[in-house]
PDB file of C-alpha atoms and ligand atoms in Angstrom:
ATOM      1  CA  MET A  28     154.575 143.692 175.190  1.00 42.00           C
ATOM      2  CA  PRO A  29     151.956 143.100 172.476  1.00 42.00           C
ATOM      3  CA  HIS A  30     153.193 142.032 169.089  1.00 46.00           C
ATOM      4  CA  GLN A  31     153.151 144.871 166.589  1.00 44.00           C
ATOM      5  CA  THR A  32     153.304 144.567 162.832  1.00 42.00           C
ATOM      6  CA  PRO A  33     156.077 146.876 161.702  1.00 41.00           C
ATOM      7  CA  SER A  34     154.751 149.508 159.312  1.00 42.00           C
ATOM      8  CA  PHE A  35     156.933 150.223 156.316  1.00 40.00           C
ATOM      9  CA  PRO A  36     156.516 153.059 153.902  1.00 43.00           C
ATOM     10  CA  HIS A  37     154.634 152.050 150.730  1.00 45.00           C
ATOM     11  CA  SER A  38     157.814 152.220 148.663  1.00 43.00           C
ATOM     12  CA  TRP A  39     159.460 149.648 150.944  1.00 43.00           C
ATOM     13  CA  ALA A  40     156.684 147.108 150.418  1.00 45.00           C
ATOM     14  CA  LYS A  41     156.822 147.452 146.618  1.00 47.00           C
ATOM     15  CA  PRO A  42     160.249 148.950 146.115  1.00 48.00           C
ATOM     16  CA  PRO A  43     160.434 149.063 142.292  1.00 50.00           C
ATOM     17  CA  VAL A  44     156.989 150.690 141.915  1.00 55.00           C
ATOM     18  CA  SER A  45     156.760 154.478 141.655  1.00 58.00           C
ATOM     19  CA  VAL A  46     160.468 154.995 142.033  1.00 73.00           C
ATOM     20  CA  LEU A  47     160.824 155.551 138.322  1.00 83.00           C
ATOM     21  CA  PRO A  48     159.396 158.742 136.859  1.00 87.00           C
ATOM     22  CA  ILE A  49     156.145 159.051 134.899  1.00 89.00           C
ATOM     23  CA  HIS A  50     157.023 161.348 132.017  1.00 90.00           C
ATOM     24  CA  ASP A  51     154.608 164.155 131.167  1.00 92.00           C
ATOM     25  CA  ASN A  52     154.289 163.164 127.518  1.00 93.00           C
ATOM     26  CA  TRP A  53     153.227 159.631 128.584  1.00 92.00           C
ATOM     27  CA  GLN A  54     150.494 161.070 130.793  1.00 93.00           C
ATOM     28  CA  VAL A  55     149.311 163.372 127.954  1.00 94.00           C
ATOM     29  CA  ALA A  56     149.176 160.439 125.510  1.00 93.00           C
ATOM     30  CA  ALA A  57     147.334 158.306 128.082  1.00 94.00           C
ATOM     31  CA  HIS A  58     144.733 161.045 128.722  1.00 95.00           C
ATOM     32  CA  ALA A  59     144.175 161.466 124.975  1.00 94.00           C
ATOM     33  CA  ASN A  60     143.050 157.795 124.874  1.00 93.00           C
ATOM     34  CA  GLY A  61     140.897 157.866 127.996  1.00 95.00           C
ATOM     35  CA  PHE A  62     143.419 156.635 130.581  1.00 96.00           C
ATOM     36  CA  GLU A  63     145.447 157.892 133.486  1.00 95.00           C
ATOM     37  CA  ILE A  64     148.876 156.520 134.409  1.00 95.00           C
ATOM     38  CA  MET A  65     148.760 155.622 138.105  1.00 94.00           C
ATOM     39  CA  GLN A  66     152.283 154.310 138.653  1.00 92.00           C
ATOM     40  CA  ARG A  67     155.237 152.500 137.185  1.00 91.00           C
ATOM     41  CA  CYS A  68     155.201 148.719 137.541  1.00 90.00           C
ATOM     42  CA  ALA A  69     157.825 146.333 138.846  1.00 88.00           C
ATOM     43  CA  ASP A  70     158.808 145.700 135.224  1.00 90.00           C
ATOM     44  CA  PRO A  71     160.138 149.120 134.114  1.00 88.00           C
ATOM     45  CA  ALA A  72     158.676 148.619 130.635  1.00 90.00           C
ATOM     46  CA  TYR A  73     155.166 148.682 132.121  1.00 92.00           C
ATOM     47  CA  VAL A  74     152.902 151.262 133.749  1.00 93.00           C
ATOM     48  CA  GLU A  75     149.604 150.857 135.570  1.00 94.00           C
ATOM     49  CA  LEU A  76     146.775 152.464 133.580  1.00 95.00           C
ATOM     50  CA  LYS A  77     143.391 153.470 134.966  1.00 96.00           C
ATOM     51  CA  CYS A  78     140.528 153.443 132.440  1.00 96.00           C
ATOM     52  CA  GLN A  79     138.384 156.581 132.699  1.00 96.00           C
ATOM     53  CA  THR A  80     135.335 154.656 131.467  1.00 95.00           C
ATOM     54  CA  CYS A  81     135.262 151.704 133.878  1.00 95.00           C
ATOM     55  CA  GLU A  82     137.763 153.071 136.444  1.00 96.00           C
ATOM     56  CA  ARG A  83     139.574 149.751 136.590  1.00 96.00           C
ATOM     57  CA  THR A  84     143.320 149.399 136.194  1.00 96.00           C
ATOM     58  CA  HIS A  85     145.577 147.202 134.125  1.00 95.00           C
ATOM     59  CA  GLU A  86     149.250 147.074 133.203  1.00 94.00           C
ATOM     60  CA  LYS A  87     150.477 148.150 129.794  1.00 93.00           C
ATOM     61  CA  ARG A  88     153.843 148.710 128.106  1.00 92.00           C
ATOM     62  CA  HIS A  89     154.541 152.441 128.013  1.00 89.00           C
ATOM     63  CA  SER A  90     155.647 152.019 124.397  1.00 90.00           C
ATOM     64  CA  VAL A  91     152.010 151.134 123.555  1.00 91.00           C
ATOM     65  CA  ILE A  92     150.788 154.365 125.151  1.00 90.00           C
ATOM     66  CA  LEU A  93     153.124 156.415 122.991  1.00 88.00           C
ATOM     67  CA  GLY A  94     153.148 154.309 119.838  1.00 85.00           C
ATOM     68  CA  SER A  95     149.554 153.113 119.397  1.00 87.00           C
ATOM     69  CA  THR A  96     146.061 153.242 120.856  1.00 88.00           C
ATOM     70  CA  PRO A  97     145.793 151.408 124.188  1.00 90.00           C
ATOM     71  CA  ILE A  98     142.567 149.502 124.825  1.00 93.00           C
ATOM     72  CA  CYS A  99     141.081 148.697 128.231  1.00 95.00           C
ATOM     73  CA  PRO A 100     140.825 144.883 128.569  1.00 94.00           C
ATOM     74  CA  HIS A 101     138.039 145.255 131.158  1.00 95.00           C
ATOM     75  CA  CYS A 102     135.893 147.369 128.810  1.00 96.00           C
ATOM     76  CA  VAL A 103     136.562 144.916 125.965  1.00 95.00           C
ATOM     77  CA  GLU A 104     135.526 141.979 128.126  1.00 95.00           C
ATOM     78  CA  HIS A 105     132.448 143.936 129.250  1.00 96.00           C
ATOM     79  CA  ARG A 106     131.431 144.333 125.580  1.00 96.00           C
ATOM     80  CA  TRP A 107     131.981 140.599 124.920  1.00 96.00           C
ATOM     81  CA  ARG A 108     129.782 139.837 127.917  1.00 96.00           C
ATOM     82  CA  GLU A 109     127.070 142.197 126.677  1.00 96.00           C
ATOM     83  CA  ASP A 110     127.267 140.742 123.159  1.00 96.00           C
ATOM     84  CA  ALA A 111     126.840 137.261 124.660  1.00 96.00           C
ATOM     85  CA  THR A 112     123.743 138.329 126.599  1.00 96.00           C
ATOM     86  CA  ALA A 113     122.279 139.955 123.481  1.00 96.00           C
ATOM     87  CA  ALA A 114     122.966 136.759 121.529  1.00 95.00           C
ATOM     88  CA  GLY A 115     121.158 134.691 124.172  1.00 94.00           C
ATOM     89  CA  VAL A 116     124.247 132.879 125.516  1.00 96.00           C
ATOM     90  CA  LYS A 117     126.238 133.168 128.737  1.00 96.00           C
ATOM     91  CA  TRP A 118     129.782 134.546 128.692  1.00 97.00           C
ATOM     92  CA  LEU A 119     132.200 132.124 130.361  1.00 97.00           C
ATOM     93  CA  GLY A 120     135.532 133.739 129.500  1.00 96.00           C
ATOM     94  CA  ARG A 121     138.159 133.833 126.783  1.00 95.00           C
ATOM     95  CA  ASP A 122     139.072 130.670 124.929  1.00 95.00           C
ATOM     96  CA  PRO A 123     142.628 129.822 126.054  1.00 95.00           C
ATOM     97  CA  GLN A 124     143.155 128.001 122.743  1.00 94.00           C
ATOM     98  CA  HIS A 125     142.368 130.954 120.487  1.00 93.00           C
ATOM     99  CA  ARG A 126     142.739 134.675 121.144  1.00 92.00           C
ATOM    100  CA  LYS A 127     139.825 135.681 118.890  1.00 94.00           C
ATOM    101  CA  ARG A 128     137.365 133.302 120.517  1.00 96.00           C
ATOM    102  CA  GLY A 129     135.291 133.224 123.696  1.00 96.00           C
ATOM    103  CA  LEU A 130     133.668 130.371 125.594  1.00 97.00           C
ATOM    104  CA  TYR A 131     129.899 130.553 125.991  1.00 97.00           C
ATOM    105  CA  ARG A 132     127.164 128.480 127.612  1.00 96.00           C
ATOM    106  CA  ALA A 133     124.507 127.922 124.923  1.00 95.00           C
ATOM    107  CA  ARG A 134     120.785 127.778 125.728  1.00 90.00           C
ATOM    108  CA  CYS A 135     120.917 123.978 125.564  1.00 89.00           C
ATOM    109  CA  GLY A 136     123.474 123.981 128.419  1.00 93.00           C
ATOM    110  CA  HIS A 137     126.519 122.940 126.376  1.00 95.00           C
ATOM    111  CA  VAL A 138     129.718 125.003 126.268  1.00 96.00           C
ATOM    112  CA  VAL A 139     130.636 126.290 122.819  1.00 96.00           C
ATOM    113  CA  ALA A 140     133.731 128.200 121.626  1.00 96.00           C
ATOM    114  CA  ARG A 141     132.952 130.951 119.119  1.00 96.00           C
ATOM    115  CA  GLN A 142     134.759 133.882 117.515  1.00 96.00           C
ATOM    116  CA  PHE A 143     133.725 137.250 118.994  1.00 96.00           C
ATOM    117  CA  GLU A 144     132.795 138.391 115.487  1.00 95.00           C
ATOM    118  CA  LEU A 145     130.386 135.490 115.088  1.00 96.00           C
ATOM    119  CA  ILE A 146     128.582 136.452 118.296  1.00 96.00           C
ATOM    120  CA  LYS A 147     128.194 139.989 116.875  1.00 95.00           C
ATOM    121  CA  ARG A 148     126.742 138.520 113.666  1.00 95.00           C
ATOM    122  CA  ILE A 149     124.251 136.505 115.754  1.00 94.00           C
ATOM    123  CA  VAL A 150     123.217 139.695 117.585  1.00 94.00           C
ATOM    124  CA  ALA A 151     122.741 141.401 114.209  1.00 94.00           C
ATOM    125  CA  GLY A 152     120.492 138.507 113.184  1.00 91.00           C
ATOM    126  CA  ASN A 153     122.796 137.426 110.347  1.00 91.00           C
ATOM    127  CA  CYS A 154     123.361 133.888 111.610  1.00 89.00           C
ATOM    128  CA  ALA A 155     122.390 131.519 114.403  1.00 88.00           C
ATOM    129  CA  LEU A 156     124.373 129.635 117.014  1.00 90.00           C
ATOM    130  CA  ARG A 157     124.322 125.922 116.370  1.00 88.00           C
ATOM    131  CA  CYS A 158     125.647 123.831 119.238  1.00 93.00           C
ATOM    132  CA  GLU A 159     127.898 121.104 117.812  1.00 92.00           C
ATOM    133  CA  THR A 160     127.071 118.699 120.666  1.00 93.00           C
ATOM    134  CA  CYS A 161     123.318 119.005 120.023  1.00 90.00           C
ATOM    135  CA  GLN A 162     124.009 118.798 116.294  1.00 90.00           C
ATOM    136  CA  ARG A 163     125.884 115.542 116.849  1.00 93.00           C
ATOM    137  CA  PHE A 164     122.945 114.141 118.907  1.00 90.00           C
ATOM    138  CA  THR A 165     120.539 115.122 116.113  1.00 89.00           C
ATOM    139  CA  GLU A 166     122.624 113.456 113.436  1.00 93.00           C
ATOM    140  CA  GLU A 167     123.074 110.318 115.570  1.00 94.00           C
ATOM    141  CA  ALA A 168     119.293 110.124 115.993  1.00 90.00           C
ATOM    142  CA  GLU A 169     118.720 110.556 112.257  1.00 91.00           C
ATOM    143  CA  ALA A 170     121.111 107.704 111.571  1.00 94.00           C
ATOM    144  CA  ARG A 171     119.492 105.435 114.199  1.00 91.00           C
ATOM    145  CA  THR A 172     116.037 106.077 112.739  1.00 88.00           C
ATOM    146  CA  ALA A 173     117.308 104.946 109.343  1.00 89.00           C
ATOM    147  CA  GLY A 174     119.019 101.867 110.860  1.00 90.00           C
ATOM    148  CA  TRP A 175     122.582 103.249 110.769  1.00 95.00           C
ATOM    149  CA  GLU A 176     125.154 104.607 113.214  1.00 96.00           C
ATOM    150  CA  LEU A 177     126.957 107.924 112.737  1.00 97.00           C
ATOM    151  CA  VAL A 178     130.745 107.496 112.612  1.00 97.00           C
ATOM    152  CA  GLY A 179     131.815 111.096 111.840  1.00 95.00           C
ATOM    153  CA  PRO A 180     132.537 113.501 108.997  1.00 95.00           C
ATOM    154  CA  SER A 181     133.145 112.134 105.535  1.00 95.00           C
ATOM    155  CA  PRO A 182     136.927 112.258 104.940  1.00 93.00           C
ATOM    156  CA  ASP A 183     136.662 113.057 101.232  1.00 91.00           C
ATOM    157  CA  ARG A 184     133.100 113.784 100.105  1.00 93.00           C
ATOM    158  CA  GLY A 185     132.538 117.273 101.466  1.00 91.00           C
ATOM    159  CA  SER A 186     130.492 118.848 104.218  1.00 93.00           C
ATOM    160  CA  SER A 187     127.088 117.565 103.093  1.00 96.00           C
ATOM    161  CA  TYR A 188     128.250 113.948 103.586  1.00 97.00           C
ATOM    162  CA  ARG A 189     128.890 111.900 106.742  1.00 97.00           C
ATOM    163  CA  ARG A 190     130.427 108.475 107.366  1.00 97.00           C
ATOM    164  CA  TYR A 191     127.958 105.917 108.742  1.00 98.00           C
ATOM    165  CA  ARG A 192     128.133 102.274 109.852  1.00 97.00           C
ATOM    166  CA  HIS A 193     125.335  99.896 108.930  1.00 95.00           C
ATOM    167  CA  ARG A 194     124.238  97.251 111.396  1.00 90.00           C
ATOM    168  CA  CYS A 195     125.978  94.652 109.165  1.00 93.00           C
ATOM    169  CA  GLY A 196     129.268  96.440 110.002  1.00 95.00           C
ATOM    170  CA  HIS A 197     129.738  98.010 106.572  1.00 97.00           C
ATOM    171  CA  GLN A 198     130.750 101.702 106.577  1.00 97.00           C
ATOM    172  CA  GLN A 199     129.967 104.152 103.816  1.00 96.00           C
ATOM    173  CA  ASP A 200     129.666 107.879 103.137  1.00 97.00           C
ATOM    174  CA  VAL A 201     126.106 109.078 102.658  1.00 96.00           C
ATOM    175  CA  ALA A 202     124.667 112.557 102.049  1.00 96.00           C
ATOM    176  CA  ARG A 203     123.113 113.685 105.318  1.00 95.00           C
ATOM    177  CA  ALA A 204     119.950 114.731 103.445  1.00 92.00           C
ATOM    178  CA  ASN A 205     119.472 111.104 102.344  1.00 93.00           C
ATOM    179  CA  MET A 206     119.975 109.855 105.911  1.00 93.00           C
ATOM    180  CA  GLN A 207     117.387 112.387 107.126  1.00 89.00           C
ATOM    181  CA  THR A 208     114.839 111.045 104.679  1.00 87.00           C
ATOM    182  CA  GLU A 209     116.036 107.453 105.300  1.00 88.00           C
ATOM    183  CA  ARG A 210     116.871 106.957 101.610  1.00 88.00           C
ATOM    184  CA  VAL A 211     120.006 104.870 102.088  1.00 92.00           C
ATOM    185  CA  CYS A 212     121.113 101.586 100.520  1.00 93.00           C
ATOM    186  CA  CYS A 213     123.866  99.541 102.159  1.00 95.00           C
ATOM    187  CA  GLY A 214     126.728  98.675  99.821  1.00 94.00           C
ATOM    188  CA  GLY A 215     127.753  95.840 102.168  1.00 95.00           C
ATOM    189  CA  CYS A 216     124.656  93.711 102.750  1.00 94.00           C
ATOM    190  CA  GLY A 217     122.444  95.185 100.022  1.00 91.00           C
ATOM    191  CA  VAL A 218     119.629  96.253 102.379  1.00 87.00           C
ATOM    192  CA  SER A 219     117.878  99.117 100.693  1.00 90.00           C
ATOM    193  CA  TRP A 220     115.351 101.672 101.839  1.00 90.00           C
ATOM    194  CA  ALA A 221     113.548 101.052  98.547  1.00 92.00           C
ATOM    195  CA  THR A 222     112.916  97.351  99.258  1.00 92.00           C
ATOM    196  CA  ALA A 223     112.644  97.436 103.086  1.00 91.00           C
ATOM    197  CA  PRO A 224     109.173  97.690 104.716  1.00 93.00           C
ATOM    198  CA  SER A 225     107.982 101.202 105.488  1.00 94.00           C
ATOM    199  CA  PHE A 226     105.025 103.204 106.815  1.00 96.00           C
ATOM    200  CA  ILE A 227     102.948 106.180 105.748  1.00 97.00           C
ATOM    201  CA  TYR A 228     102.268 108.245 108.859  1.00 97.00           C
ATOM    202  CA  CYS A 229     100.314 111.225 110.130  1.00 97.00           C
ATOM    203  CA  MET A 230     101.676 113.308 113.047  1.00 97.00           C
ATOM    204  CA  ARG A 231     100.336 116.265 114.983  1.00 97.00           C
ATOM    205  CA  PHE A 232     102.565 118.995 116.382  1.00 97.00           C
ATOM    206  CA  ILE A 233     101.793 121.800 118.807  1.00 96.00           C
ATOM    207  CA  LEU A 234     104.432 124.502 118.432  1.00 94.00           C
ATOM    208  CA  PRO A 235     105.472 126.730 121.388  1.00 92.00           C
ATOM    209  CA  CYS A 236     103.476 129.629 119.877  1.00 91.00           C
ATOM    210  CA  GLY A 237     100.352 127.459 120.096  1.00 93.00           C
ATOM    211  CA  THR A 238     100.098 126.774 116.345  1.00 93.00           C
ATOM    212  CA  GLN A 239      98.897 123.272 115.614  1.00 96.00           C
ATOM    213  CA  ALA A 240     100.317 121.534 112.575  1.00 96.00           C
ATOM    214  CA  VAL A 241     100.002 118.177 110.934  1.00 97.00           C
ATOM    215  CA  LYS A 242     102.612 116.224 108.976  1.00 97.00           C
ATOM    216  CA  LEU A 243     102.170 113.469 106.450  1.00 96.00           C
ATOM    217  CA  GLY A 244     105.221 111.428 105.490  1.00 95.00           C
ATOM    218  CA  PHE A 245     106.836 108.030 105.185  1.00 94.00           C
ATOM    219  CA  SER A 246     109.431 106.360 107.356  1.00 93.00           C
ATOM    220  CA  ARG A 247     110.677 102.902 108.227  1.00 91.00           C
ATOM    221  CA  ASN A 248     110.236 103.897 111.871  1.00 92.00           C
ATOM    222  CA  PRO A 249     107.697 106.734 112.384  1.00 94.00           C
ATOM    223  CA  ARG A 250     107.912 106.684 116.187  1.00 93.00           C
ATOM    224  CA  SER A 251     111.684 107.085 116.159  1.00 89.00           C
ATOM    225  CA  ARG A 252     111.412 109.743 113.448  1.00 90.00           C
ATOM    226  CA  LEU A 253     108.954 111.677 115.598  1.00 93.00           C
ATOM    227  CA  PHE A 254     110.689 111.480 118.965  1.00 89.00           C
ATOM    228  CA  HIS A 255     114.360 111.449 117.981  1.00 85.00           C
ATOM    229  CA  GLN A 256     114.520 113.433 114.792  1.00 85.00           C
ATOM    230  CA  LEU A 257     111.763 115.860 113.900  1.00 90.00           C
ATOM    231  CA  MET A 258     111.251 117.967 117.019  1.00 89.00           C
ATOM    232  CA  CYS A 259     113.910 120.572 117.867  1.00 84.00           C
ATOM    233  CA  GLY A 260     113.188 120.860 121.607  1.00 83.00           C
ATOM    234  CA  PRO A 261     111.129 119.686 124.577  1.00 86.00           C
ATOM    235  CA  ASP A 262     108.744 122.653 124.194  1.00 90.00           C
ATOM    236  CA  ILE A 263     107.217 121.068 121.088  1.00 93.00           C
ATOM    237  CA  HIS A 264     104.442 118.580 121.559  1.00 95.00           C
ATOM    238  CA  GLY A 265     104.277 115.789 118.999  1.00 96.00           C
ATOM    239  CA  THR A 266     101.862 112.858 118.581  1.00 97.00           C
ATOM    240  CA  LEU A 267     101.905 110.006 116.113  1.00 97.00           C
ATOM    241  CA  LEU A 268      98.233 109.841 115.101  1.00 97.00           C
ATOM    242  CA  ASP A 269      98.255 106.974 112.635  1.00 97.00           C
ATOM    243  CA  GLN A 270     100.554 104.828 110.531  1.00 97.00           C
ATOM    244  CA  VAL A 271      99.858 102.397 107.690  1.00 97.00           C
ATOM    245  CA  ALA A 272     102.316  99.606 106.852  1.00 96.00           C
ATOM    246  CA  ILE A 273     103.573  99.628 103.260  1.00 96.00           C
ATOM    247  CA  PRO A 274     105.560  96.658 101.866  1.00 95.00           C
ATOM    248  CA  THR A 275     108.489  98.717 100.564  1.00 94.00           C
ATOM    249  CA  GLY A 276     110.042 102.155 100.962  1.00 93.00           C
ATOM    250  CA  ARG A 277     109.824 102.806  97.211  1.00 93.00           C
ATOM    251  CA  LYS A 278     106.079 102.138  97.267  1.00 95.00           C
ATOM    252  CA  ALA A 279     105.663 104.311 100.391  1.00 95.00           C
ATOM    253  CA  GLN A 280     107.496 107.157  98.664  1.00 94.00           C
ATOM    254  CA  ARG A 281     105.210 106.916  95.605  1.00 96.00           C
ATOM    255  CA  ILE A 282     102.083 106.925  97.785  1.00 96.00           C
ATOM    256  CA  GLU A 283     103.370 109.812  99.898  1.00 96.00           C
ATOM    257  CA  LYS A 284     104.077 111.915  96.785  1.00 95.00           C
ATOM    258  CA  ARG A 285     100.598 111.204  95.417  1.00 96.00           C
ATOM    259  CA  LEU A 286      98.934 112.175  98.716  1.00 96.00           C
ATOM    260  CA  HIS A 287     100.913 115.429  98.960  1.00 96.00           C
ATOM    261  CA  ARG A 288     100.025 116.312  95.373  1.00 96.00           C
ATOM    262  CA  CYS A 289      96.364 115.720  96.135  1.00 95.00           C
ATOM    263  CA  LEU A 290      96.449 117.807  99.360  1.00 96.00           C
ATOM    264  CA  GLU A 291      98.377 120.656  97.736  1.00 95.00           C
ATOM    265  CA  GLU A 292      95.925 120.831  94.826  1.00 95.00           C
ATOM    266  CA  GLN A 293      92.808 120.678  96.963  1.00 96.00           C
ATOM    267  CA  HIS A 294      93.996 122.743  99.943  1.00 95.00           C
ATOM    268  CA  PRO A 295      96.757 125.102  98.756  1.00 93.00           C
ATOM    269  CA  HIS A 296      96.046 127.516 101.617  1.00 94.00           C
ATOM    270  CA  ALA A 297      96.546 124.822 104.250  1.00 95.00           C
ATOM    271  CA  ILE A 298     100.288 124.508 103.524  1.00 95.00           C
ATOM    272  CA  LEU A 299     102.073 126.099 106.494  1.00 95.00           C
ATOM    273  CA  PRO A 300     104.858 128.553 105.558  1.00 94.00           C
ATOM    274  CA  TYR A 301     108.324 127.262 106.495  1.00 94.00           C
ATOM    275  CA  SER A 302     108.978 130.385 108.603  1.00 93.00           C
ATOM    276  CA  ILE A 303     106.322 129.282 111.128  1.00 93.00           C
ATOM    277  CA  TYR A 304     108.006 125.992 112.035  1.00 94.00           C
ATOM    278  CA  GLN A 305     111.641 126.413 110.943  1.00 91.00           C
ATOM    279  CA  ASP A 306     112.873 126.854 114.535  1.00 88.00           C
ATOM    280  CA  HIS A 307     110.832 123.941 115.851  1.00 92.00           C
ATOM    281  CA  LEU A 308     110.738 121.112 113.309  1.00 92.00           C
ATOM    282  CA  ARG A 309     113.588 119.588 111.328  1.00 89.00           C
ATOM    283  CA  VAL A 310     111.759 119.482 107.998  1.00 88.00           C
ATOM    284  CA  ARG A 311     111.387 121.981 105.220  1.00 86.00           C
ATOM    285  CA  SER A 312     107.967 121.011 103.810  1.00 86.00           C
ATOM    286  CA  GLU A 313     105.069 118.546 104.142  1.00 89.00           C
ATOM    287  CA  ILE A 314     103.602 120.501 107.067  1.00 95.00           C
ATOM    288  CA  TYR A 315      99.956 121.524 106.950  1.00 97.00           C
ATOM    289  CA  HIS A 316      97.551 123.488 109.076  1.00 96.00           C
ATOM    290  CA  ALA A 317      95.819 121.356 111.724  1.00 95.00           C
ATOM    291  CA  ARG A 318      92.449 121.741 110.010  1.00 95.00           C
ATOM    292  CA  LEU A 319      93.634 119.144 107.436  1.00 96.00           C
ATOM    293  CA  GLU A 320      94.103 116.521 110.163  1.00 97.00           C
ATOM    294  CA  PRO A 321      90.695 114.798 109.681  1.00 97.00           C
ATOM    295  CA  LYS A 322      91.200 114.804 105.920  1.00 96.00           C
ATOM    296  CA  ILE A 323      94.676 113.222 106.186  1.00 97.00           C
ATOM    297  CA  LEU A 324      93.447 110.604 108.664  1.00 97.00           C
ATOM    298  CA  LEU A 325      90.662 109.684 106.210  1.00 97.00           C
ATOM    299  CA  LEU A 326      93.256 109.317 103.440  1.00 96.00           C
ATOM    300  CA  LEU A 327      95.232 106.961 105.709  1.00 97.00           C
ATOM    301  CA  ASP A 328      92.069 104.962 106.513  1.00 96.00           C
ATOM    302  CA  ASP A 329      91.444 104.548 102.787  1.00 95.00           C
ATOM    303  CA  LEU A 330      95.053 103.553 102.288  1.00 95.00           C
ATOM    304  CA  ALA A 331      94.854 100.931 105.065  1.00 95.00           C
ATOM    305  CA  LEU A 332      91.663  99.503 103.541  1.00 92.00           C
ATOM    306  CA  SER A 333      93.110  99.342 100.050  1.00 89.00           C
ATOM    307  CA  SER A 334      96.417  97.841 101.175  1.00 79.00           C
ATOM    308  CA  ARG A 335      94.524  95.173 103.128  1.00 75.00           C
ATOM    309  CA  ALA A 336      92.513  94.425 100.002  1.00 67.00           C
ATOM    310  CA  THR A 337      95.606  93.875  97.834  1.00 62.00           C
TER     311      THR A 337
HETATM  312 ZN1  LIG B 412     137.653 150.170 131.004  1.00 74.88          ZN
HETATM  313 ZN1  LIG B 413     123.849 121.803 122.857  1.00 74.88          ZN
HETATM  314 ZN1  LIG B 414     124.568  96.494 105.520  1.00 74.88          ZN
END
């Protein structure tokens, strides 16, 4: 005789479900909020609710149906997912550490945890998502360019400062803005940006939109500044066109200021507005239209000649 699976009535398989009554006033309250009560759950305090919007079910305390406004968790998650897409990130799920946060895959590929409200503000264009892992890489590169190593946040000097370790081993808190411009003096060994050798450089950038720009600046390590610090992503093309050695950082800074003054006076319309490159380059000024490139290279030639003469 072939084996037969015994068939039990539904109520036998899940005995506690549907045995208890669904009161009319519960069903009325559920309908008023866009739900239908399907059945009682194993836990008598709970009922199974079907959302009339997404048609999916979930379990809810019947006291919530009578006492407050029930919300469909599937519809809520659907909105979080849509917000994520609109904000340009991928929804990965709720953050188990924090009920008001979700986990998202950022464009860079890293996973970030963010409050749902923040994602809405990004969609509204009120703020941007900054990946902390990428941010850490950027700040490490800035420090390396200046000859330091990033240790972490400054314990007592506020959010604009970081703790860094010099190659001599000495640690100190420095304003990040000074690390970005390499203007740091070591309190341990006395090495100072002002007395260390430096360079005046000229760089060319091609932005993703096709705009060509040129930058004049000074750095103790222009190549590192270009490749590890200035460009925000691989879609930006950068070239170090020329660099002139200057005996000290202080002298390089003076020369750089003089050259910028001269360019700004003679070519005020060649200064690129910050809005054009703000998403692509980690600088706020000193960026010119590419048509100034020959002029800047001539200035650097003159500078090289005059520094050789002295
Ligand atoms: Zn729903
Ligand atoms: Zn990242
Ligand atoms: Zn030092």
